[in-house]
PDB file of C-alpha atoms and ligand atoms in Angstrom:
ATOM      1  CA  VAL B   1      -0.117   0.071   0.024  1.00 94.00           C
ATOM      2  CA  SER B   2       1.377   3.460  -0.954  1.00 96.00           C
ATOM      3  CA  LEU B   3       0.292   7.244  -0.511  1.00 97.00           C
ATOM      4  CA  ARG B   4      -0.744   8.712  -3.881  1.00 97.00           C
ATOM      5  CA  GLN B   5      -1.555  12.408  -4.216  1.00 98.00           C
ATOM      6  CA  ILE B   6      -3.883  12.739  -7.189  1.00 98.00           C
ATOM      7  CA  ASP B   7      -4.449  16.694  -7.761  1.00 98.00           C
ATOM      8  CA  GLU B   8      -5.914  17.801  -4.411  1.00 98.00           C
ATOM      9  CA  LEU B   9      -6.678  14.393  -2.775  1.00 98.00           C
ATOM     10  CA  VAL B  10      -4.579  11.971  -1.068  1.00 98.00           C
ATOM     11  CA  CYS B  11      -5.331   8.278  -1.927  1.00 98.00           C
ATOM     12  CA  LEU B  12      -4.173   4.505  -0.684  1.00 98.00           C
ATOM     13  CA  GLN B  13      -2.811   2.645  -3.683  1.00 98.00           C
ATOM     14  CA  ILE B  14      -3.162  -0.865  -2.996  1.00 98.00           C
ATOM     15  CA  ASP B  15      -1.480  -3.567  -5.234  1.00 98.00           C
ATOM     16  CA  HIS B  16      -1.663  -7.007  -3.492  1.00 98.00           C
ATOM     17  CA  PRO B  17      -1.522 -10.267  -5.565  1.00 98.00           C
ATOM     18  CA  LYS B  18      -5.189 -10.659  -5.170  1.00 98.00           C
ATOM     19  CA  ALA B  19      -6.353  -7.626  -6.347  1.00 98.00           C
ATOM     20  CA  ARG B  20      -5.304  -3.984  -7.084  1.00 98.00           C
ATOM     21  CA  ALA B  21      -7.424  -0.784  -5.668  1.00 98.00           C
ATOM     22  CA  LEU B  22      -7.442   2.568  -5.266  1.00 98.00           C
ATOM     23  CA  VAL B  23      -9.138   4.588  -2.151  1.00 98.00           C
ATOM     24  CA  ALA B  24      -9.490   8.216  -1.542  1.00 98.00           C
ATOM     25  CA  LEU B  25      -9.263   9.267   1.837  1.00 98.00           C
ATOM     26  CA  GLN B  26     -11.892  12.023   0.939  1.00 97.00           C
ATOM     27  CA  GLY B  27     -15.306  10.328   1.532  1.00 97.00           C
ATOM     28  CA  ALA B  28     -13.302   6.930   2.465  1.00 98.00           C
ATOM     29  CA  GLN B  29     -14.316   6.403  -1.413  1.00 98.00           C
ATOM     30  CA  LEU B  30     -13.075   3.283  -2.801  1.00 98.00           C
ATOM     31  CA  LEU B  31     -12.419   4.136  -6.412  1.00 98.00           C
ATOM     32  CA  GLU B  32     -10.820   1.392  -8.339  1.00 98.00           C
ATOM     33  CA  TYR B  33     -11.018  -2.427  -7.589  1.00 98.00           C
ATOM     34  CA  THR B  34      -9.503  -5.013  -9.804  1.00 98.00           C
ATOM     35  CA  PRO B  35      -9.040  -8.607  -8.691  1.00 98.00           C
ATOM     36  CA  ALA B  36      -6.206 -10.342 -10.001  1.00 97.00           C
ATOM     37  CA  GLY B  37      -6.518 -11.485 -13.764  1.00 96.00           C
ATOM     38  CA  ALA B  38      -9.896  -9.908 -14.164  1.00 96.00           C
ATOM     39  CA  GLN B  39     -11.460  -6.987 -15.853  1.00 96.00           C
ATOM     40  CA  PRO B  40     -12.003  -4.028 -13.449  1.00 98.00           C
ATOM     41  CA  VAL B  41     -15.260  -4.609 -11.083  1.00 98.00           C
ATOM     42  CA  ILE B  42     -15.765  -1.099 -10.155  1.00 98.00           C
ATOM     43  CA  TRP B  43     -16.078   1.839 -12.319  1.00 98.00           C
ATOM     44  CA  LEU B  44     -14.369   5.449 -11.983  1.00 98.00           C
ATOM     45  CA  SER B  45     -14.928   8.032 -14.695  1.00 98.00           C
ATOM     46  CA  GLU B  46     -12.091   9.187 -17.081  1.00 98.00           C
ATOM     47  CA  GLN B  47     -13.070  12.560 -15.953  1.00 98.00           C
ATOM     48  CA  ALA B  48     -13.331  12.088 -12.226  1.00 98.00           C
ATOM     49  CA  GLU B  49     -12.040  15.131 -10.506  1.00 98.00           C
ATOM     50  CA  PHE B  50     -10.064  14.879  -7.586  1.00 98.00           C
ATOM     51  CA  LYS B  51     -10.694  18.229  -5.503  1.00 98.00           C
ATOM     52  CA  ARG B  52     -11.171  18.738  -1.809  1.00 97.00           C
ATOM     53  CA  GLY B  53     -14.950  18.958  -0.810  1.00 95.00           C
ATOM     54  CA  GLN B  54     -16.356  17.830  -4.077  1.00 96.00           C
ATOM     55  CA  SER B  55     -17.843  14.249  -4.467  1.00 95.00           C
ATOM     56  CA  ILE B  56     -15.745  11.962  -6.992  1.00 98.00           C
ATOM     57  CA  ARG B  57     -17.839  10.301 -10.235  1.00 98.00           C
ATOM     58  CA  GLY B  58     -17.555   6.487  -9.770  1.00 98.00           C
ATOM     59  CA  GLY B  59     -16.262   4.116  -7.511  1.00 98.00           C
ATOM     60  CA  ILE B  60     -18.341   3.298  -4.137  1.00 98.00           C
ATOM     61  CA  PRO B  61     -19.500   6.573  -2.903  1.00 98.00           C
ATOM     62  CA  ILE B  62     -20.820   6.783   0.827  1.00 98.00           C
ATOM     63  CA  CYS B  63     -24.085   8.107   0.959  1.00 97.00           C
ATOM     64  CA  TRP B  64     -24.976   9.036   4.410  1.00 96.00           C
ATOM     65  CA  PRO B  65     -26.886  10.348   6.846  1.00 94.00           C
ATOM     66  CA  TRP B  66     -29.360  10.644   3.764  1.00 95.00           C
ATOM     67  CA  PHE B  67     -29.784   8.931   0.394  1.00 96.00           C
ATOM     68  CA  GLY B  68     -30.482  11.004  -2.572  1.00 95.00           C
ATOM     69  CA  ASP B  69     -32.700  14.281  -2.704  1.00 94.00           C
ATOM     70  CA  ALA B  70     -33.191  15.135   1.332  1.00 91.00           C
ATOM     71  CA  ARG B  71     -36.536  16.154   0.586  1.00 90.00           C
ATOM     72  CA  LYS B  72     -37.771  12.665  -0.660  1.00 91.00           C
ATOM     73  CA  ASN B  73     -36.873  11.164   2.876  1.00 94.00           C
ATOM     74  CA  PRO B  74     -39.070  10.236   5.225  1.00 93.00           C
ATOM     75  CA  GLU B  75     -40.096  12.728   7.582  1.00 94.00           C
ATOM     76  CA  THR B  76     -38.215  10.925  10.520  1.00 93.00           C
ATOM     77  CA  VAL B  77     -35.040  11.452   8.294  1.00 93.00           C
ATOM     78  CA  GLN B  78     -35.613  14.993   7.371  1.00 93.00           C
ATOM     79  CA  ALA B  79     -36.536  16.096  10.876  1.00 92.00           C
ATOM     80  CA  MET B  80     -32.564  15.319  11.879  1.00 89.00           C
ATOM     81  CA  LEU B  81     -31.576  17.513   8.872  1.00 89.00           C
ATOM     82  CA  PRO B  82     -30.270  21.359   9.196  1.00 85.00           C
ATOM     83  CA  GLU B  83     -32.108  23.892   7.193  1.00 84.00           C
ATOM     84  CA  GLY B  84     -30.159  25.224   4.119  1.00 84.00           C
ATOM     85  CA  ASN B  85     -29.151  23.604   0.806  1.00 81.00           C
ATOM     86  CA  LEU B  86     -28.746  19.895   1.503  1.00 91.00           C
ATOM     87  CA  PRO B  87     -26.337  18.116  -0.891  1.00 93.00           C
ATOM     88  CA  ALA B  88     -27.463  15.016  -2.624  1.00 96.00           C
ATOM     89  CA  HIS B  89     -26.323  11.769  -0.815  1.00 97.00           C
ATOM     90  CA  GLY B  90     -25.478  13.485   2.349  1.00 94.00           C
ATOM     91  CA  TRP B  91     -22.335  15.126   3.553  1.00 90.00           C
ATOM     92  CA  VAL B  92     -19.531  12.329   4.177  1.00 94.00           C
ATOM     93  CA  ARG B  93     -18.500  11.689   0.478  1.00 96.00           C
ATOM     94  CA  SER B  94     -16.888  14.957   0.020  1.00 95.00           C
ATOM     95  CA  LYS B  95     -15.222  15.358   3.598  1.00 94.00           C
ATOM     96  CA  PRO B  96     -11.819  14.262   4.682  1.00 94.00           C
ATOM     97  CA  TRP B  97     -11.680  10.761   6.736  1.00 97.00           C
ATOM     98  CA  LEU B  98      -9.223   9.363   8.851  1.00 96.00           C
ATOM     99  CA  LEU B  99      -7.253   6.450   8.484  1.00 97.00           C
ATOM    100  CA  ASP B 100      -7.626   4.537  11.796  1.00 97.00           C
ATOM    101  CA  ARG B 101      -5.793   1.067  10.810  1.00 97.00           C
ATOM    102  CA  ILE B 102      -4.826  -0.985   7.974  1.00 97.00           C
ATOM    103  CA  SER B 103      -3.080  -4.641   7.539  1.00 98.00           C
ATOM    104  CA  SER B 104      -2.357  -7.189   4.934  1.00 97.00           C
ATOM    105  CA  ASP B 105      -2.269 -10.582   4.958  1.00 98.00           C
ATOM    106  CA  ASP B 106      -2.518 -13.442   2.084  1.00 98.00           C
ATOM    107  CA  ASN B 107      -5.992 -12.785   1.726  1.00 98.00           C
ATOM    108  CA  GLY B 108      -5.949  -9.127   0.999  1.00 98.00           C
ATOM    109  CA  VAL B 109      -5.710  -5.445   2.512  1.00 98.00           C
ATOM    110  CA  HIS B 110      -7.954  -4.762   5.526  1.00 98.00           C
ATOM    111  CA  LEU B 111      -8.823  -0.878   6.242  1.00 98.00           C
ATOM    112  CA  LYS B 112     -10.775   1.015   8.762  1.00 98.00           C
ATOM    113  CA  LEU B 113     -11.655   4.687   8.258  1.00 98.00           C
ATOM    114  CA  CYS B 114     -13.138   6.659  10.627  1.00 97.00           C
ATOM    115  CA  PHE B 115     -15.226  10.075  10.140  1.00 95.00           C
ATOM    116  CA  PRO B 116     -13.693  12.564  12.368  1.00 86.00           C
ATOM    117  CA  GLU B 117     -15.629  13.651  15.343  1.00 74.00           C
ATOM    118  CA  THR B 118     -19.109  13.996  13.995  1.00 72.00           C
ATOM    119  CA  GLN B 119     -19.780  17.963  13.871  1.00 71.00           C
ATOM    120  CA  TRP B 120     -22.754  18.083  12.368  1.00 78.00           C
ATOM    121  CA  PRO B 121     -25.081  21.059  12.770  1.00 79.00           C
ATOM    122  CA  ALA B 122     -28.064  20.839  15.174  1.00 80.00           C
ATOM    123  CA  PRO B 123     -30.348  19.020  14.973  1.00 83.00           C
ATOM    124  CA  PHE B 124     -28.104  16.071  14.420  1.00 84.00           C
ATOM    125  CA  PRO B 125     -26.860  14.640  17.780  1.00 86.00           C
ATOM    126  CA  GLN B 126     -23.290  14.955  18.854  1.00 87.00           C
ATOM    127  CA  GLY B 127     -21.676  11.502  19.693  1.00 90.00           C
ATOM    128  CA  VAL B 128     -22.507   9.623  16.455  1.00 93.00           C
ATOM    129  CA  GLU B 129     -19.490   7.665  15.460  1.00 95.00           C
ATOM    130  CA  LEU B 130     -19.331   6.662  11.798  1.00 96.00           C
ATOM    131  CA  SER B 131     -16.930   4.179  10.371  1.00 98.00           C
ATOM    132  CA  VAL B 132     -16.111   2.032   7.138  1.00 98.00           C
ATOM    133  CA  GLU B 133     -14.317  -1.131   7.220  1.00 98.00           C
ATOM    134  CA  MET B 134     -12.617  -2.799   3.696  1.00 98.00           C
ATOM    135  CA  SER B 135     -11.117  -6.189   2.846  1.00 98.00           C
ATOM    136  CA  ILE B 136      -9.814  -6.185  -0.409  1.00 98.00           C
ATOM    137  CA  GLY B 137      -8.920  -9.413  -1.888  1.00 98.00           C
ATOM    138  CA  GLU B 138     -10.061 -11.954  -4.400  1.00 98.00           C
ATOM    139  CA  GLU B 139     -13.574 -10.160  -2.998  1.00 98.00           C
ATOM    140  CA  LEU B 140     -14.341  -7.030  -1.828  1.00 98.00           C
ATOM    141  CA  ASN B 141     -16.001  -6.353   1.450  1.00 98.00           C
ATOM    142  CA  ILE B 142     -17.267  -2.989   2.243  1.00 97.00           C
ATOM    143  CA  ALA B 143     -19.100  -2.370   5.788  1.00 97.00           C
ATOM    144  CA  LEU B 144     -20.615   1.310   6.793  1.00 97.00           C
ATOM    145  CA  LEU B 145     -20.875   1.121  10.549  1.00 97.00           C
ATOM    146  CA  THR B 146     -23.142   3.715  12.479  1.00 97.00           C
ATOM    147  CA  GLU B 147     -22.920   3.549  16.266  1.00 96.00           C
ATOM    148  CA  ASN B 148     -25.330   6.190  18.028  1.00 95.00           C
ATOM    149  CA  LYS B 149     -23.340   7.016  21.285  1.00 94.00           C
ATOM    150  CA  SER B 150     -25.626   9.979  21.661  1.00 92.00           C
ATOM    151  CA  ASP B 151     -28.662  10.219  23.972  1.00 93.00           C
ATOM    152  CA  GLN B 152     -31.136  10.865  21.026  1.00 93.00           C
ATOM    153  CA  THR B 153     -32.784   8.648  18.579  1.00 94.00           C
ATOM    154  CA  LEU B 154     -31.262   8.781  15.026  1.00 94.00           C
ATOM    155  CA  ASN B 155     -32.760   8.412  12.013  1.00 95.00           C
ATOM    156  CA  ILE B 156     -30.796   7.870   8.778  1.00 95.00           C
ATOM    157  CA  SER B 157     -31.308   6.654   5.262  1.00 96.00           C
ATOM    158  CA  GLN B 158     -27.737   5.716   3.788  1.00 96.00           C
ATOM    159  CA  ALA B 159     -26.256   3.508   0.317  1.00 97.00           C
ATOM    160  CA  LEU B 160     -23.024   1.976  -0.775  1.00 97.00           C
ATOM    161  CA  HIS B 161     -23.574   4.085  -4.086  1.00 98.00           C
ATOM    162  CA  SER B 162     -21.427   1.280  -6.074  1.00 98.00           C
ATOM    163  CA  TYR B 163     -20.667   1.912  -9.754  1.00 98.00           C
ATOM    164  CA  PHE B 164     -19.695  -1.397 -11.490  1.00 98.00           C
ATOM    165  CA  ALA B 165     -17.863  -1.761 -14.728  1.00 98.00           C
ATOM    166  CA  VAL B 166     -19.603  -3.429 -17.628  1.00 98.00           C
ATOM    167  CA  SER B 167     -18.169  -4.076 -21.068  1.00 97.00           C
ATOM    168  CA  ASP B 168     -21.246  -2.590 -22.736  1.00 97.00           C
ATOM    169  CA  VAL B 169     -24.362  -1.971 -20.792  1.00 96.00           C
ATOM    170  CA  ILE B 170     -26.701  -3.443 -23.476  1.00 94.00           C
ATOM    171  CA  HIS B 171     -24.498  -6.835 -22.841  1.00 94.00           C
ATOM    172  CA  ALA B 172     -25.153  -6.735 -19.290  1.00 96.00           C
ATOM    173  CA  SER B 173     -28.399  -7.926 -17.294  1.00 95.00           C
ATOM    174  CA  ILE B 174     -29.449  -8.075 -13.768  1.00 95.00           C
ATOM    175  CA  ASN B 175     -30.870 -11.589 -13.139  1.00 88.00           C
ATOM    176  CA  ASN B 176     -32.432 -12.002  -9.545  1.00 89.00           C
ATOM    177  CA  LEU B 177     -34.790  -8.726  -9.366  1.00 93.00           C
ATOM    178  CA  ILE B 178     -37.541 -10.366 -11.012  1.00 92.00           C
ATOM    179  CA  HIS B 179     -40.705 -10.226  -9.047  1.00 92.00           C
ATOM    180  CA  VAL B 180     -39.219  -7.805  -6.895  1.00 93.00           C
ATOM    181  CA  PRO B 181     -41.310  -4.483  -5.955  1.00 94.00           C
ATOM    182  CA  PHE B 182     -39.297  -1.502  -7.112  1.00 96.00           C
ATOM    183  CA  ILE B 183     -40.126   2.320  -7.069  1.00 96.00           C
ATOM    184  CA  ASP B 184     -39.533   4.022 -10.401  1.00 97.00           C
ATOM    185  CA  THR B 185     -38.243   7.274  -9.604  1.00 96.00           C
ATOM    186  CA  LEU B 186     -38.715   8.183 -13.439  1.00 97.00           C
ATOM    187  CA  ASN B 187     -42.361   7.309 -13.408  1.00 96.00           C
ATOM    188  CA  ASP B 188     -43.680   9.216 -10.594  1.00 96.00           C
ATOM    189  CA  TRP B 189     -42.256   7.150  -8.114  1.00 94.00           C
ATOM    190  CA  ASN B 190     -44.862   4.280  -8.863  1.00 97.00           C
ATOM    191  CA  GLU B 191     -44.396   0.827  -7.612  1.00 96.00           C
ATOM    192  CA  ASN B 192     -43.862  -1.440 -10.635  1.00 96.00           C
ATOM    193  CA  ILE B 193     -42.253  -5.021 -10.580  1.00 93.00           C
ATOM    194  CA  ASP B 194     -40.078  -6.900 -13.521  1.00 90.00           C
ATOM    195  CA  GLN B 195     -41.466 -10.028 -15.122  1.00 89.00           C
ATOM    196  CA  ALA B 196     -37.980 -10.777 -16.659  1.00 88.00           C
ATOM    197  CA  PRO B 197     -34.189 -10.132 -16.322  1.00 88.00           C
ATOM    198  CA  ILE B 198     -33.407  -6.348 -16.136  1.00 92.00           C
ATOM    199  CA  CYS B 199     -31.978  -5.438 -19.510  1.00 93.00           C
ATOM    200  CA  ILE B 200     -30.926  -1.749 -19.558  1.00 94.00           C
ATOM    201  CA  SER B 201     -32.272   0.253 -22.463  1.00 94.00           C
ATOM    202  CA  GLY B 202     -32.959   3.658 -21.428  1.00 96.00           C
ATOM    203  CA  GLU B 203     -32.556   6.042 -18.318  1.00 98.00           C
ATOM    204  CA  THR B 204     -33.214   3.481 -15.238  1.00 97.00           C
ATOM    205  CA  ASP B 205     -33.462   4.971 -11.591  1.00 98.00           C
ATOM    206  CA  ARG B 206     -35.207   2.139  -9.392  1.00 97.00           C
ATOM    207  CA  ILE B 207     -35.202   1.603  -5.652  1.00 96.00           C
ATOM    208  CA  TYR B 208     -35.982  -2.096  -5.029  1.00 95.00           C
ATOM    209  CA  LYS B 209     -37.524  -2.551  -1.600  1.00 87.00           C
ATOM    210  CA  ASN B 210     -36.441  -5.828   0.535  1.00 87.00           C
ATOM    211  CA  THR B 211     -34.057  -7.088  -2.098  1.00 92.00           C
ATOM    212  CA  PRO B 212     -32.746 -10.937  -2.179  1.00 93.00           C
ATOM    213  CA  GLU B 213     -29.404 -11.500  -0.202  1.00 93.00           C
ATOM    214  CA  MET B 214     -27.648 -11.689  -3.701  1.00 95.00           C
ATOM    215  CA  ILE B 215     -27.849  -9.446  -6.814  1.00 96.00           C
ATOM    216  CA  CYS B 216     -26.467 -10.511 -10.074  1.00 95.00           C
ATOM    217  CA  ILE B 217     -25.017  -8.543 -13.021  1.00 97.00           C
ATOM    218  CA  VAL B 218     -24.305 -10.923 -15.977  1.00 96.00           C
ATOM    219  CA  ASP B 219     -21.979  -9.430 -18.557  1.00 96.00           C
ATOM    220  CA  SER B 220     -21.973 -11.624 -21.789  1.00 94.00           C
ATOM    221  CA  LYS B 221     -19.289 -10.001 -23.280  1.00 95.00           C
ATOM    222  CA  TRP B 222     -16.966 -10.236 -20.860  1.00 96.00           C
ATOM    223  CA  ASN B 223     -17.890 -13.255 -19.700  1.00 95.00           C
ATOM    224  CA  ARG B 224     -18.511 -12.708 -16.210  1.00 96.00           C
ATOM    225  CA  GLU B 225     -21.029 -12.045 -13.204  1.00 97.00           C
ATOM    226  CA  ILE B 226     -20.524  -9.562 -10.566  1.00 98.00           C
ATOM    227  CA  GLN B 227     -22.294 -11.187  -7.281  1.00 97.00           C
ATOM    228  CA  ILE B 228     -23.275  -8.499  -5.048  1.00 97.00           C
ATOM    229  CA  TYR B 229     -24.304  -9.581  -1.469  1.00 96.00           C
ATOM    230  CA  SER B 230     -26.131  -7.978   1.195  1.00 92.00           C
ATOM    231  CA  LYS B 231     -27.494  -9.209   4.526  1.00 79.00           C
ATOM    232  CA  ASP B 232     -30.706  -8.340   6.266  1.00 71.00           C
ATOM    233  CA  SER B 233     -32.531  -8.046   2.962  1.00 62.00           C
ATOM    234  CA  GLN B 234     -31.490  -4.357   2.412  1.00 82.00           C
ATOM    235  CA  SER B 235     -32.859  -1.866  -0.187  1.00 93.00           C
ATOM    236  CA  ALA B 236     -31.132  -1.721  -3.783  1.00 96.00           C
ATOM    237  CA  VAL B 237     -30.820   0.910  -6.030  1.00 97.00           C
ATOM    238  CA  VAL B 238     -30.435   0.140  -9.781  1.00 97.00           C
ATOM    239  CA  TRP B 239     -29.282   3.449 -11.863  1.00 98.00           C
ATOM    240  CA  ASN B 240     -28.149   3.866 -15.355  1.00 98.00           C
ATOM    241  CA  PRO B 241     -28.112   7.545 -16.885  1.00 98.00           C
ATOM    242  CA  TRP B 242     -28.315   6.680 -20.308  1.00 98.00           C
ATOM    243  CA  ILE B 243     -27.866   9.105 -23.035  1.00 97.00           C
ATOM    244  CA  GLU B 244     -29.751  12.255 -22.180  1.00 97.00           C
ATOM    245  CA  LYS B 245     -29.148  12.049 -18.578  1.00 97.00           C
ATOM    246  CA  ALA B 246     -25.336  11.570 -19.281  1.00 97.00           C
ATOM    247  CA  LYS B 247     -25.031  14.442 -21.022  1.00 97.00           C
ATOM    248  CA  ARG B 248     -25.929  16.584 -18.163  1.00 97.00           C
ATOM    249  CA  LEU B 249     -23.789  14.656 -15.462  1.00 97.00           C
ATOM    250  CA  SER B 250     -20.629  16.162 -13.748  1.00 97.00           C
ATOM    251  CA  GLN B 251     -17.253  14.298 -14.363  1.00 98.00           C
ATOM    252  CA  PHE B 252     -18.818  12.181 -16.981  1.00 98.00           C
ATOM    253  CA  GLU B 253     -18.328  11.578 -20.516  1.00 97.00           C
ATOM    254  CA  SER B 254     -21.177  11.506 -22.399  1.00 94.00           C
ATOM    255  CA  SER B 255     -21.000   7.857 -23.877  1.00 96.00           C
ATOM    256  CA  ALA B 256     -19.464   6.688 -20.388  1.00 98.00           C
ATOM    257  CA  TYR B 257     -23.038   5.434 -19.724  1.00 98.00           C
ATOM    258  CA  LYS B 258     -22.118   2.367 -21.869  1.00 98.00           C
ATOM    259  CA  GLN B 259     -19.365   1.547 -19.430  1.00 98.00           C
ATOM    260  CA  MET B 260     -21.109   1.402 -16.026  1.00 98.00           C
ATOM    261  CA  LEU B 261     -24.170   0.401 -14.067  1.00 98.00           C
ATOM    262  CA  CYS B 262     -24.926   1.267 -10.706  1.00 98.00           C
ATOM    263  CA  VAL B 263     -26.006  -1.302  -8.195  1.00 97.00           C
ATOM    264  CA  GLU B 264     -26.425   0.253  -4.488  1.00 97.00           C
ATOM    265  CA  THR B 265     -26.817  -1.593  -1.379  1.00 96.00           C
ATOM    266  CA  ALA B 266     -28.860   0.653   0.740  1.00 96.00           C
ATOM    267  CA  ASN B 267     -31.416   1.527   3.642  1.00 96.00           C
ATOM    268  CA  VAL B 268     -33.881   3.687   2.130  1.00 95.00           C
ATOM    269  CA  LEU B 269     -37.629   4.545   1.986  1.00 90.00           C
ATOM    270  CA  ASN B 270     -39.372   1.629   3.885  1.00 87.00           C
ATOM    271  CA  ASN B 271     -35.743   0.413   4.966  1.00 91.00           C
ATOM    272  CA  CYS B 272     -34.259   3.498   6.584  1.00 94.00           C
ATOM    273  CA  LYS B 273     -32.822   2.718  10.049  1.00 95.00           C
ATOM    274  CA  GLU B 274     -33.993   4.240  13.349  1.00 96.00           C
ATOM    275  CA  LEU B 275     -31.392   3.808  15.876  1.00 96.00           C
ATOM    276  CA  PRO B 276     -32.042   4.566  19.464  1.00 97.00           C
ATOM    277  CA  PRO B 277     -29.536   5.416  21.573  1.00 97.00           C
ATOM    278  CA  GLY B 278     -26.821   3.068  22.269  1.00 97.00           C
ATOM    279  CA  SER B 279     -27.511   1.217  19.497  1.00 98.00           C
ATOM    280  CA  GLY B 280     -25.836   0.537  16.258  1.00 97.00           C
ATOM    281  CA  TRP B 281     -26.186  -0.642  12.275  1.00 96.00           C
ATOM    282  CA  VAL B 282     -24.036  -2.155   9.653  1.00 96.00           C
ATOM    283  CA  LEU B 283     -24.814  -1.631   5.979  1.00 96.00           C
ATOM    284  CA  GLN B 284     -22.721  -4.226   4.347  1.00 96.00           C
ATOM    285  CA  THR B 285     -22.006  -5.255   0.866  1.00 96.00           C
ATOM    286  CA  ASN B 286     -19.865  -8.392  -0.484  1.00 97.00           C
ATOM    287  CA  ILE B 287     -18.743  -8.376  -4.003  1.00 98.00           C
ATOM    288  CA  ALA B 288     -17.519 -11.117  -6.125  1.00 98.00           C
ATOM    289  CA  ASN B 289     -16.333 -11.494  -9.436  1.00 97.00           C
ATOM    290  CA  HIS B 290     -16.685 -14.857 -11.239  1.00 96.00           C
ATOM    291  CA  SER B 291     -16.084 -16.109 -15.079  1.00 94.00           C
ATOM    292  CA  THR B 292     -18.760 -17.660 -16.741  1.00 90.00           C
ATOM    293  CA  PRO B 293     -19.154 -20.036 -19.617  1.00 88.00           C
ATOM    294  CA  PRO B 294     -20.477 -17.939 -22.561  1.00 84.00           C
ATOM    295  CA  ILE B 295     -23.945 -17.021 -22.230  1.00 80.00           C
ATOM    296  CA  ALA B 296     -26.495 -15.037 -24.191  1.00 75.00           C
ATOM    297  CA  ASN B 297     -28.767 -12.623 -22.197  1.00 72.00           C
ATOM    298  CA  CYS B 298     -29.557  -8.928 -23.310  1.00 72.00           C
TER     299      CYS B 298
HETATM  300  O1  TA6 S 301     -28.430   6.568  -7.144  1.00 57.15           O
HETATM  301  C1  TA6 S 301     -29.147   7.129  -8.298  1.00 57.15           C
HETATM  302  C2  TA6 S 301     -28.932   8.429  -7.788  1.00 57.15           C
HETATM  303  O2  TA6 S 301     -29.726   8.713  -7.022  1.00 57.15           O
HETATM  304  C3  TA6 S 301     -29.598   8.996  -9.541  1.00 57.15           C
HETATM  305  O3  TA6 S 301     -30.780   9.726  -9.269  1.00 57.15           O
HETATM  306  C4  TA6 S 301     -28.429  10.044  -9.809  1.00 57.15           C
HETATM  307  O4  TA6 S 301     -28.732  11.342  -9.239  1.00 57.15           O
HETATM  308  C5  TA6 S 301     -27.387   9.588  -9.093  1.00 57.15           C
HETATM  309  O5  TA6 S 301     -27.541   9.049  -7.866  1.00 57.15           O
HETATM  310  C6  TA6 S 301     -25.677  10.282  -8.871  1.00 57.15           C
HETATM  311  O6  TA6 S 301     -26.037  11.327  -8.204  1.00 57.15           O
HETATM  312  P1  TA6 S 301     -24.608  12.205  -7.839  1.00 57.15           P
HETATM  313  O7  TA6 S 301     -25.224  13.067  -7.035  1.00 57.15           O
HETATM  314  O8  TA6 S 301     -23.696  11.388  -7.533  1.00 57.15           O
HETATM  315  O9  TA6 S 301     -24.727  12.811  -9.207  1.00 57.15           O
END
């Protein structure tokens, strides 16, 4: 592991026999992850900017203490937020985190990063501890830990906003979300359900409630599947901006929508977390890359 300054940000460059990775201390954001002998599993925009106080497009942004547009969150979450303009996906992804510990062994590199003493504006309580633990090797495990050591009940929504790399989004499908209800944020937030594997053929922005333990992105050009595990039947967000939205995104080359697909492990909507004093919650995902025989999907 070495320190690498990229423009304004300090990152950890990880070169292990099992995998290569890049982690920005700002936002505790994993930016790159490529298991040995495989195609990259995590996508990073070629136009990513490494500037203090600005989120980086790609990797696995940490969305906390709210997901998405603060005003779309449940009342309990909104009641914890200060007035003023609230950035999408919370604050912590554009703030500096501290490297608490790092170790490596034959299986990979293990990191823990902590959000500094949380100086949140009122009414957010003091005494909430936030950390991220990552194990980077043949698989990638990432866990976002919230510990409520304050004297108030804490209400949060959150997500590991994972940008996965695909050969071409038209060759990628998501298989095990058939018959799982989802909110279509592009269609008045109406609830809908799919009867077939998801093949992306336009702007897609869906919140799946109560997902199965494993979601699988199948790539029929790279002959691989990325298995995304999350415990406790979290929610999941599936997003691809497609052509028109891609033109409006920052740090995003207009055709890059073909190379990425977001499948985000989340606690949102009916899955937000209410944490009484003294309690905690772990949002975690395990990502495994597997080669497959040639398949036809989309
Ligand atoms: O997770 C999907 C989403 O909420 C989309 O609606 C889109 O806004 C995306 O996140 C990217 O958000 P960002 O703030 O990182 O540009």
